Coordinates of C-alpha atoms and ligand atoms in Angstrom, one line a residue:
X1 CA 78.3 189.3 195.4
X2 CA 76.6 186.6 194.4
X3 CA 74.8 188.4 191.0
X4 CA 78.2 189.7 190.2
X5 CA 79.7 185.8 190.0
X6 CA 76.6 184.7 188.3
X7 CA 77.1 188.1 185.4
X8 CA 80.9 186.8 185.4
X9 CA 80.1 183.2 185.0
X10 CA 77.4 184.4 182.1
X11 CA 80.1 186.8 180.1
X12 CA 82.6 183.6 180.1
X13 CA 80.3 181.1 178.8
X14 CA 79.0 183.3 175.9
X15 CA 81.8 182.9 173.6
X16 CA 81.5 179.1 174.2
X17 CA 77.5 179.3 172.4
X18 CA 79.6 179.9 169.2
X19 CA 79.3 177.2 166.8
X20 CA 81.1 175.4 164.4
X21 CA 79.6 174.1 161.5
X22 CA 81.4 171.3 159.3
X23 CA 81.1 171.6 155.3
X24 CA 82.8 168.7 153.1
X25 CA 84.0 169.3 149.4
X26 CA 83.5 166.1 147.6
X27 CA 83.6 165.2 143.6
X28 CA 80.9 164.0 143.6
X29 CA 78.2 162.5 146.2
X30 CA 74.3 161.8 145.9
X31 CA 73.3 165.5 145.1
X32 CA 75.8 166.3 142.3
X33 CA 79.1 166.1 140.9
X34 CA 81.5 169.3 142.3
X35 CA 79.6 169.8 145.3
X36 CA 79.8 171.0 148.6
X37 CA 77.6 169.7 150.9
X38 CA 75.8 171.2 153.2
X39 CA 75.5 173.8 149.8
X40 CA 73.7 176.7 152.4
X41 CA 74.4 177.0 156.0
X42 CA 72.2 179.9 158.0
X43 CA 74.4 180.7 160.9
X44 CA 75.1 183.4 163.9
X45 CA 77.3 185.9 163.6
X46 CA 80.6 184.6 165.3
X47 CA 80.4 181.1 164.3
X48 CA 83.0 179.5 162.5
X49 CA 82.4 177.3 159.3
X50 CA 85.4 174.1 158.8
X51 CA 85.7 173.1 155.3
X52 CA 86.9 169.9 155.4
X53 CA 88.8 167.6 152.6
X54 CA 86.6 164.8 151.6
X55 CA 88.1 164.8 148.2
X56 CA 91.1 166.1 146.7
X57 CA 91.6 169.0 144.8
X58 CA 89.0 171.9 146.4
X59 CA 89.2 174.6 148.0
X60 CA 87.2 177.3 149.4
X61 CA 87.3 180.8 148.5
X62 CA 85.0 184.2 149.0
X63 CA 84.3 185.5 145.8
X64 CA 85.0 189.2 144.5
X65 CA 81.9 191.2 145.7
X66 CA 79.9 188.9 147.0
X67 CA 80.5 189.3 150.8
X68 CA 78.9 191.7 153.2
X69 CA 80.5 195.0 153.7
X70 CA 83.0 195.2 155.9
X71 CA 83.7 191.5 156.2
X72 CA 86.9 190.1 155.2
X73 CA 87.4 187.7 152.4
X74 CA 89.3 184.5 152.9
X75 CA 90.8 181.5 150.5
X76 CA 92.1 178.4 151.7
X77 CA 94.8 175.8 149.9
X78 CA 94.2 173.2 147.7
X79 CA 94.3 169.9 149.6
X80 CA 93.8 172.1 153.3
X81 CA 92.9 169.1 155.3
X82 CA 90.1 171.3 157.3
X83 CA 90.0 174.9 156.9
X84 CA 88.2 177.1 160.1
X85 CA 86.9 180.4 159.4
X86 CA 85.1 182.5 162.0
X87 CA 82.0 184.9 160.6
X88 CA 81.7 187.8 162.5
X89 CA 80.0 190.3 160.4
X90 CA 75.7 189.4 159.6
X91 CA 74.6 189.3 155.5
X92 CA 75.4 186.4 152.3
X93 CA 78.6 185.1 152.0
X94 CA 79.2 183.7 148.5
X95 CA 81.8 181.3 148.5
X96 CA 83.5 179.0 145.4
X97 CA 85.9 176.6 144.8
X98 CA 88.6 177.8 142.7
X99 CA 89.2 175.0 140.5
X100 CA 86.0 174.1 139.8
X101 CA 83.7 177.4 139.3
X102 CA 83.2 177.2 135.6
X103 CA 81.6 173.8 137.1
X104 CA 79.5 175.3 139.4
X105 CA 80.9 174.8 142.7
X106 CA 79.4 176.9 144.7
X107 CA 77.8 177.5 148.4
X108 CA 75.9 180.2 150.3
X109 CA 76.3 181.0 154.3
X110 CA 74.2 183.5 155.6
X111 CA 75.1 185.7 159.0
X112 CA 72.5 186.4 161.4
X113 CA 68.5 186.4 160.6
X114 CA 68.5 189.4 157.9
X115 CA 71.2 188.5 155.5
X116 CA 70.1 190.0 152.3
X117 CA 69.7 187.7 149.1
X118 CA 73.2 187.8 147.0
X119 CA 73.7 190.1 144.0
X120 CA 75.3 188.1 141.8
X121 CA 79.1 189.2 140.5
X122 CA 78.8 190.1 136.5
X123 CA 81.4 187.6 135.4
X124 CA 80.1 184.6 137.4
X125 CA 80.1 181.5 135.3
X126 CA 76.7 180.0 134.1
X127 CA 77.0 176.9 136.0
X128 CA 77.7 178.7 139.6
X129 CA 74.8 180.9 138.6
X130 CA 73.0 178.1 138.1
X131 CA 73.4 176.2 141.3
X132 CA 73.1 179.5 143.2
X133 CA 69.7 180.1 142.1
X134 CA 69.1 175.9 142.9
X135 CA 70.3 176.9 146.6
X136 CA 68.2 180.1 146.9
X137 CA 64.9 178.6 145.7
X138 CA 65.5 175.7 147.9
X139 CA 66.3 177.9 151.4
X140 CA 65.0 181.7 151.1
X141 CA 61.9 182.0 151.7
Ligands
CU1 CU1 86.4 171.9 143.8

């Protein structure tokens, strides 16, 4: 009796070890101008990620191709005050702001410990290019 209360109380608290992780969207801060910071979160699959408004006028959006198979893509509003997404499925999640790609605003949340480095879409602006390959030197091994 007494394993079976301590498997119950174990099954119960496991969704509670999910995490959320807070992202801002700012003009501009110390790192850049159109930024996201943190720019690369490494999380477990099942956490959730909140983008939250700092500034005005961002957003955050998966973009076309550039999230694992079988995961769904997402976009949130203009102006959301805090947008929560949960990550269930492992790989790179490639995510932009849809006013402000051309300029580069960009970020990179990888699921689980094998998510496999990005393939970049074919029509993705120079300067989101740019900052991706920034973000990947500076966190894949
Ligand atoms: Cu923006």
């Amino acid at each position: 009796m007494k394993l079976v209360a301590a498997l119950l109380v174990s099954l119960i608290a496991s969704p509670a070890l999910a995490e959320t992780w807070e992202v801002k969207m700012y003009n501009r801060n110390e790192h850049g101008s159109m930024i996201y910071e943190p720019e690369y979160l490494k999380i477990a699959p099942g956490d959730s990620v909140k983008f939250v408004k700092s500034h005005a006028g961002h957003n955050a959006a998966t973009i076309d191709g550039m999230i694992p198979e079988g995961a769904e893509g997402f976009k949130s509003k203009i102006n959301e005050e805090d947008f929560t997404i949960s990550l269930p499925v492992e790989g790179s999640y490639a995510i932009k702001c849809s006013p402000h790609y051309g300029m580069g605003m960009v970020m990179l949340i990888e699921v689980g410990e094998n998510a496999p480095a990005p393939v970049f879409a074919e029509d993705m602006p120079k300067r989101a290019r740019d900052r991706f390959e920034k973000i990947i030197a500076e966190n894949r091994p």
